[in-house]
């Protein structure tokens, strides 16, 4: 049998089940076990579980391994750095990998203006720090975020996150001075324009008047330090914002002295077919935050932005014990090398086009596929119980995911209503692996949804 999937036991096998049972006694249930498998090895886009089963990974550790599991350049860079030193604390002693990474991020992020970068440990920490710097620079307190957005699990990041369950329920009080405006989610548009599910860049919310109206009942724009936005929602269901809306919002921000923070934690590092999603929009954010695939599997996040903005806080106001760990910096430099040498963003566009074409073909066959969307290889389908009412079908989504896993494909869901299946496959995955994964996806979809007559 050709292909990379090898199933030796049912999924999960006995060894995975045993470790999950130990986990349940040692780790609180609040940390979810999205799949019931225990992993012992990973390479490229392939996971080996504790029972020797080989599965294709279309989740990429939630968008962390765009360069694939254990990219050879990343492994070598981390090994070499480990032989030198693992930690000295950057605020205490300077080391080159941190400085080099900052220089590289300043160069490759959108805009040719002078920039600065500092490094932290996680996406949520980058969110916290971006807002902290924006408040310092502007002397303003309010922060505006968007509906369906996800920014992390620390107190401020939780406040900026839209979805209540599981991210917010019971965890208040939340950080103050956070205001939420609509995200242009065309498929579920609630504005007074036609809700025809289009994603062609026309947006009924993208006018000056409309934004003035939105802010009139939300917050005084002149008291807002920053707007933080995912240009394509990640956890919120892979919804790319229409360019028209981003243009209007960015101009509105500029006119009111509001800083624009692009949260590129999930969209970054080639995922959307460009190094950063901002490039699709011709957007030059004042601050851009990155994490996830930045360091190819090691924990690292970055806050990059205008030099005048990032230089504002006083000495000692920024930093942390572990931020910019040298192993993670070495990994991130290797990721940037791979992005260039292997032309990973262009490859992502090709892979994404193939996946989107397959999803669209399925959408012609299955009425349960309400929408297919996404930039580059940040592709998703939204499953509905009824195409007319667009009622989200979370149960069907769960059945497709479970069916795919038992057949050897790890898939992840997303969306405020839990009815979106998203693809975050490593961008280095060979075409044959993508095809094999799609074949399994198709089988799981057919088993869960039942083959329906082609739609007219
Ligand atoms: C867009 C976005 N922002 C922030 C975060 C939070 O990152 P972390 O989980 O590393 O704190 C995530 C994580 O999924 C994310 O997708």
XYZ file of C-alpha atoms and ligand atoms in Angstrom:
472
model
C 0.000 0.000 0.000
C 1.447 3.394 -0.940
C 1.032 6.526 1.113
C 2.324 7.592 4.482
C -0.630 6.636 6.681
C -0.068 3.326 8.492
C -2.664 2.114 10.944
C -1.514 -0.741 13.195
C -4.324 -0.433 15.730
C -7.636 1.307 15.999
C -7.332 5.047 16.776
C -6.773 5.656 19.618
C -4.757 2.497 20.286
C -4.143 0.989 23.701
C -0.978 2.966 24.443
C -2.622 6.280 23.564
C -5.610 5.369 25.704
C -3.365 4.465 28.636
C -1.495 7.796 28.485
C -4.740 9.735 28.146
C -5.993 7.948 31.262
C -2.834 8.971 33.177
C -3.242 12.483 31.830
C -6.812 12.663 33.133
C -5.537 11.898 36.649
C -2.626 14.364 36.485
C -3.743 17.296 34.308
C -6.914 19.363 34.781
C -9.659 18.844 32.218
C -9.632 22.591 31.442
C -6.624 21.925 29.214
C -8.519 20.153 26.436
C -7.502 16.908 24.751
C -8.726 17.813 21.283
C -7.699 14.395 19.957
C -7.315 11.136 21.896
C -3.883 10.303 20.490
C -0.482 10.408 22.195
C 2.391 11.341 19.892
C 5.917 9.924 20.182
C 7.466 11.265 16.970
C 6.780 13.810 14.251
C 8.442 14.544 10.921
C 7.286 16.855 8.152
C 3.515 16.393 8.063
C 3.484 12.951 9.645
C 2.821 12.036 13.281
C 3.640 8.677 14.848
C 1.509 7.796 17.818
C 2.291 5.701 20.879
C 0.919 2.592 19.140
C 3.092 2.946 16.057
C 0.304 4.383 13.902
C 1.348 6.993 11.332
C -1.083 9.828 10.735
C -1.097 12.853 8.459
C -1.170 16.118 10.382
C -3.458 18.775 8.894
C -3.396 20.687 12.199
C 0.316 21.499 12.449
C 0.159 21.870 16.234
C -2.418 24.656 15.598
C -0.460 26.492 12.963
C 2.969 26.241 14.573
C 4.841 24.066 12.093
C 4.417 25.813 8.756
C 7.963 24.606 8.036
C 6.983 21.056 9.027
C 7.766 19.051 12.137
C 11.489 18.921 12.836
C 12.558 20.929 9.795
C 16.218 19.886 9.322
C 17.454 23.504 9.391
C 15.553 24.192 12.610
C 16.808 20.993 14.268
C 20.416 21.785 13.342
C 20.202 25.416 14.479
C 18.717 24.444 17.848
C 21.321 21.702 18.386
C 24.160 24.085 17.621
C 22.774 26.751 19.928
C 22.241 24.183 22.700
C 25.925 23.335 22.480
C 26.717 27.003 23.121
C 24.197 28.043 25.819
C 20.481 27.706 26.535
C 19.805 30.758 28.669
C 21.471 33.866 30.021
C 18.435 36.224 30.061
C 18.527 38.835 27.309
C 17.927 41.821 29.610
C 21.021 40.679 31.556
C 23.427 39.609 28.784
C 23.084 40.315 25.077
C 23.384 37.511 22.524
C 23.455 37.630 18.757
C 20.548 35.289 17.812
C 18.080 37.676 19.519
C 19.572 40.737 17.807
C 19.777 38.993 14.429
C 16.181 37.833 14.659
C 15.022 41.345 15.562
C 16.933 42.724 12.569
C 15.410 40.114 10.270
C 11.854 40.675 11.510
C 12.297 44.428 11.155
C 13.310 43.795 7.537
C 10.713 41.246 6.450
C 7.584 42.683 8.091
C 5.523 45.098 5.963
C 6.832 48.644 5.521
C 10.320 49.975 4.880
C 10.219 52.431 7.801
C 12.512 52.123 10.803
C 11.304 49.404 13.180
C 12.118 47.700 16.449
C 11.327 44.174 17.661
C 11.277 42.628 21.104
C 10.640 39.003 21.918
C 8.345 37.251 24.370
C 7.188 33.681 24.933
C 3.666 33.236 23.604
C 1.038 34.803 21.414
C -0.967 36.068 24.371
C 2.138 37.701 25.808
C 2.765 39.455 22.482
C -0.839 40.710 22.515
C -0.418 42.052 26.068
C 2.823 43.772 25.173
C 1.576 45.309 21.934
C -1.336 46.893 23.805
C 0.952 47.986 26.631
C 3.269 49.776 24.194
C 0.362 51.317 22.249
C -1.104 52.718 25.478
C 2.247 54.148 26.526
C 2.876 55.773 23.143
C -0.593 57.281 22.703
C -1.292 58.069 26.352
C -4.769 56.554 25.725
C -6.401 53.614 27.452
C -9.110 52.137 25.230
C -8.461 49.182 22.916
C -10.759 48.087 20.122
C -11.000 44.474 19.000
C -13.291 42.668 16.588
C -16.112 40.190 16.994
C -15.109 36.539 16.474
C -11.485 37.467 17.210
C -9.176 35.285 19.303
C -6.134 36.757 20.995
C -5.240 34.300 23.775
C -5.948 33.258 27.312
C -4.285 35.776 29.649
C -6.540 38.347 31.280
C -6.263 41.118 28.681
C -6.072 38.651 25.764
C -9.205 36.951 27.114
C -10.977 40.296 27.266
C -9.998 40.907 23.630
C -11.264 37.464 22.629
C -14.836 37.207 21.446
C -15.943 33.598 21.946
C -17.438 33.082 25.387
C -17.343 29.293 25.626
C -14.787 27.948 26.362
C -12.506 30.984 26.519
C -14.302 33.422 28.850
C -17.137 31.729 30.717
C -16.528 31.981 34.464
C -13.139 33.680 34.122
C -14.100 37.324 34.725
C -13.622 40.078 35.674
C -11.946 40.997 32.432
C -9.483 43.782 31.715
C -11.253 47.147 31.341
C -11.320 49.568 28.416
C -11.836 46.884 25.770
C -14.428 47.624 23.069
C -15.621 45.301 20.317
C -16.742 46.223 16.810
C -18.202 43.917 14.122
C -15.929 41.741 11.999
C -16.958 41.682 8.335
C -17.985 38.009 8.357
C -19.699 38.130 4.970
C -21.236 34.643 5.165
C -23.004 35.630 8.374
C -23.312 39.346 7.695
C -25.683 41.080 10.084
C -25.258 44.521 8.598
C -27.938 46.002 6.436
C -26.293 45.024 3.178
C -27.135 41.862 1.256
C -26.068 38.781 3.234
C -25.244 36.700 0.208
C -22.147 35.061 1.585
C -19.881 36.763 -0.909
C -16.198 37.116 -0.234
C -15.310 39.179 -3.266
C -13.905 42.152 -1.414
C -17.097 44.233 -1.474
C -18.192 44.933 2.050
C -21.309 46.646 3.281
C -19.540 47.811 6.452
C -16.603 49.400 4.689
C -17.581 53.028 4.579
C -16.549 56.007 6.599
C -20.175 56.655 7.601
C -20.648 53.082 8.720
C -17.495 53.131 10.861
C -18.527 56.474 12.394
C -21.892 54.878 13.253
C -20.220 51.820 14.762
C -17.907 53.925 16.924
C -20.743 56.305 17.875
C -22.271 53.536 19.975
C -19.007 51.898 21.061
C -16.246 54.254 22.181
C -14.874 57.703 21.465
C -12.227 57.047 18.784
C -10.055 59.818 20.188
C -9.653 57.824 23.411
C -8.545 54.647 21.612
C -4.888 53.605 21.778
C -5.113 50.750 19.286
C -7.273 48.533 17.136
C -6.143 44.898 17.213
C -7.261 42.720 14.336
C -6.722 39.333 12.728
C -6.922 40.000 8.983
C -8.167 36.449 8.546
C -9.830 35.130 11.682
C -8.033 32.064 13.032
C -9.934 30.415 15.860
C -12.936 32.472 14.731
C -13.327 30.331 11.612
C -10.825 31.342 8.917
C -12.755 34.358 7.673
C -10.638 36.754 5.630
C -11.704 40.376 6.043
C -12.601 42.078 2.753
C -9.800 44.426 1.693
C -12.266 47.275 1.452
C -13.070 46.995 5.166
C -9.425 46.800 6.216
C -8.639 49.861 4.068
C -11.494 51.826 5.631
C -10.644 50.758 9.179
C -6.930 51.490 8.764
C -7.739 54.955 7.412
C -10.219 55.582 10.213
C -7.516 54.584 12.720
C -4.928 56.855 11.111
C -7.300 59.809 11.080
C -7.963 59.394 14.803
C -4.369 58.755 15.921
C -5.221 55.096 16.702
C -2.465 52.527 16.225
C -3.263 49.480 14.078
C -2.017 46.212 15.579
C -2.105 43.299 13.132
C -2.332 40.026 15.045
C -0.504 37.748 12.594
C 0.039 34.997 15.122
C -1.920 32.460 13.062
C -1.776 34.143 9.635
C 1.978 34.688 9.613
C 4.957 32.900 8.096
C 3.618 31.903 4.726
C 0.265 30.511 5.803
C -1.784 32.825 3.576
C 0.488 32.551 0.540
C 2.494 35.617 1.559
C 4.935 35.885 4.442
C 2.292 37.990 6.245
C -1.421 38.405 5.550
C -0.967 42.202 5.757
C 0.728 41.966 2.350
C -2.571 40.861 0.748
C -4.077 44.113 1.963
C -1.202 46.486 1.236
C -1.423 47.168 4.960
C 1.529 48.529 6.904
C 0.537 47.963 10.541
C 1.968 50.211 13.228
C 2.621 47.050 15.235
C 2.621 43.462 13.984
C 2.633 40.558 16.414
C 3.825 37.071 15.524
C 4.212 33.742 17.319
C 3.248 30.150 16.390
C 5.216 29.302 13.201
C 7.799 32.006 13.989
C 10.088 29.460 15.645
C 9.031 26.203 13.945
C 7.826 24.518 17.137
C 9.703 26.347 19.873
C 7.860 28.836 22.074
C 8.548 32.360 20.856
C 6.586 35.483 19.977
C 7.550 38.881 18.653
C 6.291 42.437 18.838
C 7.530 44.380 15.804
C 6.601 47.934 15.010
C 7.388 51.540 14.265
C 10.605 52.583 15.979
C 9.018 55.709 17.474
C 6.197 53.623 18.978
C 8.358 50.823 20.364
C 11.020 53.187 21.696
C 8.429 55.059 23.790
C 8.390 52.943 26.987
C 11.134 53.681 29.540
C 14.104 51.393 30.169
C 13.030 48.296 32.071
C 9.362 48.652 31.085
C 9.584 45.771 28.617
C 11.168 42.323 28.747
C 10.989 39.178 30.852
C 13.082 36.263 32.062
C 12.631 33.916 29.117
C 11.568 36.216 26.275
C 13.776 35.566 23.253
C 15.212 32.310 24.531
C 18.352 31.631 22.449
C 17.213 28.169 21.306
C 13.936 29.655 20.076
C 15.753 32.549 18.366
C 18.080 30.127 16.564
C 15.027 28.148 15.440
C 13.265 31.295 14.194
C 16.284 32.382 12.151
C 16.289 28.911 10.549
C 12.544 29.285 9.840
C 13.140 32.602 8.072
C 15.969 31.028 6.077
C 13.658 28.187 5.039
C 10.852 30.606 4.122
C 13.214 32.249 1.628
C 15.244 29.299 0.381
C 12.244 26.993 -0.097
C 9.891 29.767 -1.245
C 7.379 28.521 1.281
C 4.780 31.298 0.836
C 4.502 30.591 -2.913
C 4.260 26.880 -2.191
C 1.500 27.623 0.337
C -0.462 29.442 -2.350
C -0.257 26.429 -4.685
C -1.176 23.948 -1.969
C -4.003 26.196 -0.805
C -5.343 26.490 -4.366
C -5.438 22.706 -4.629
C -7.221 22.296 -1.282
C -9.699 25.085 -2.084
C -10.494 23.514 -5.463
C -11.182 20.180 -3.764
C -13.368 21.838 -1.108
C -15.326 23.652 -3.826
C -15.824 20.392 -5.705
C -17.182 18.851 -2.508
C -19.367 21.907 -1.950
C -21.027 21.114 -5.307
C -21.851 17.640 -3.988
C -22.664 18.222 -0.330
C -25.329 20.730 0.679
C -23.870 20.695 4.203
C -20.870 22.729 2.980
C -22.163 26.272 3.299
C -18.975 28.192 2.593
C -15.422 27.558 1.391
C -12.953 30.352 2.047
C -9.515 31.521 3.086
C -6.308 33.070 1.808
C -3.476 30.882 0.497
C -3.242 27.689 2.523
C -5.361 29.093 5.368
C -8.392 27.304 3.954
C -11.606 26.188 5.625
C -15.115 24.936 5.017
C -18.129 25.899 7.098
C -20.688 23.133 7.705
C -24.381 23.932 8.013
C -27.545 21.948 8.673
C -29.389 23.987 6.048
C -27.945 26.142 3.292
C -30.793 28.634 3.406
C -30.827 29.259 7.146
C -27.061 28.673 7.447
C -27.664 26.934 10.774
C -24.220 25.849 12.025
C -23.779 22.049 12.199
C -21.313 21.487 15.006
C -22.276 17.822 15.455
C -21.566 17.012 11.811
C -18.247 18.861 12.070
C -17.290 16.695 15.059
C -18.275 13.541 13.142
C -16.095 14.473 10.154
C -13.133 15.189 12.435
C -13.581 11.912 14.337
C -13.996 9.960 11.087
C -10.855 11.516 9.633
C -8.821 10.698 12.733
C -9.845 7.043 12.801
C -8.745 6.889 9.136
C -5.359 8.497 9.915
C -5.842 12.235 9.348
C -5.670 14.841 12.099
C -8.012 17.749 11.350
C -8.996 20.722 13.518
C -12.222 22.635 13.836
C -12.658 26.373 14.398
C -15.354 29.010 14.460
C -17.508 30.750 17.006
C -20.128 28.035 16.390
C -17.629 25.134 16.195
C -18.758 24.269 12.655
C -15.683 25.137 10.609
C -13.027 22.649 9.508
C -9.731 24.391 8.946
C -6.514 23.240 7.346
C -3.206 24.133 8.982
C -1.103 21.460 7.299
C 2.653 22.037 7.236
C 3.400 24.133 4.168
C 6.332 21.877 3.331
C 4.078 18.814 2.941
C 4.680 16.976 -0.324
C 1.856 17.113 -2.881
C 1.346 13.359 -2.464
C 0.802 13.802 1.287
C -1.712 16.588 0.699
C -3.536 14.341 -1.815
C -3.544 11.430 0.612
C -4.887 13.696 3.350
C -7.599 15.042 1.054
C -8.630 11.508 0.074
C -9.073 10.620 3.747
C -10.915 13.890 4.361
C -13.255 13.031 1.470
C -13.934 9.563 2.864
C -14.679 10.998 6.314
C -16.971 13.622 4.808
C -18.855 11.009 2.796
C -19.230 8.739 5.826
C -20.458 11.574 8.057
C -22.617 13.506 5.605
C -23.770 10.704 3.311
C -23.262 11.133 -0.403
C -25.908 13.460 -1.677
C -26.961 14.033 -5.288
C -24.964 16.839 -6.873
C -26.539 20.218 -6.321
C -28.081 21.964 -9.291
C -4.598 35.098 16.258
C -4.088 34.592 17.564
N -3.695 35.474 18.502
C -3.220 35.072 19.694
C -3.130 33.735 20.021
C -2.604 33.302 21.351
O -1.385 32.660 21.194
P -0.800 31.716 22.362
O -1.686 30.515 22.407
O 0.594 31.408 21.914
O -0.847 32.516 23.609
C -3.541 32.780 19.072
C -3.496 31.343 19.381
O -4.169 30.536 18.805
C -4.033 33.218 17.829
O -4.443 32.358 16.891
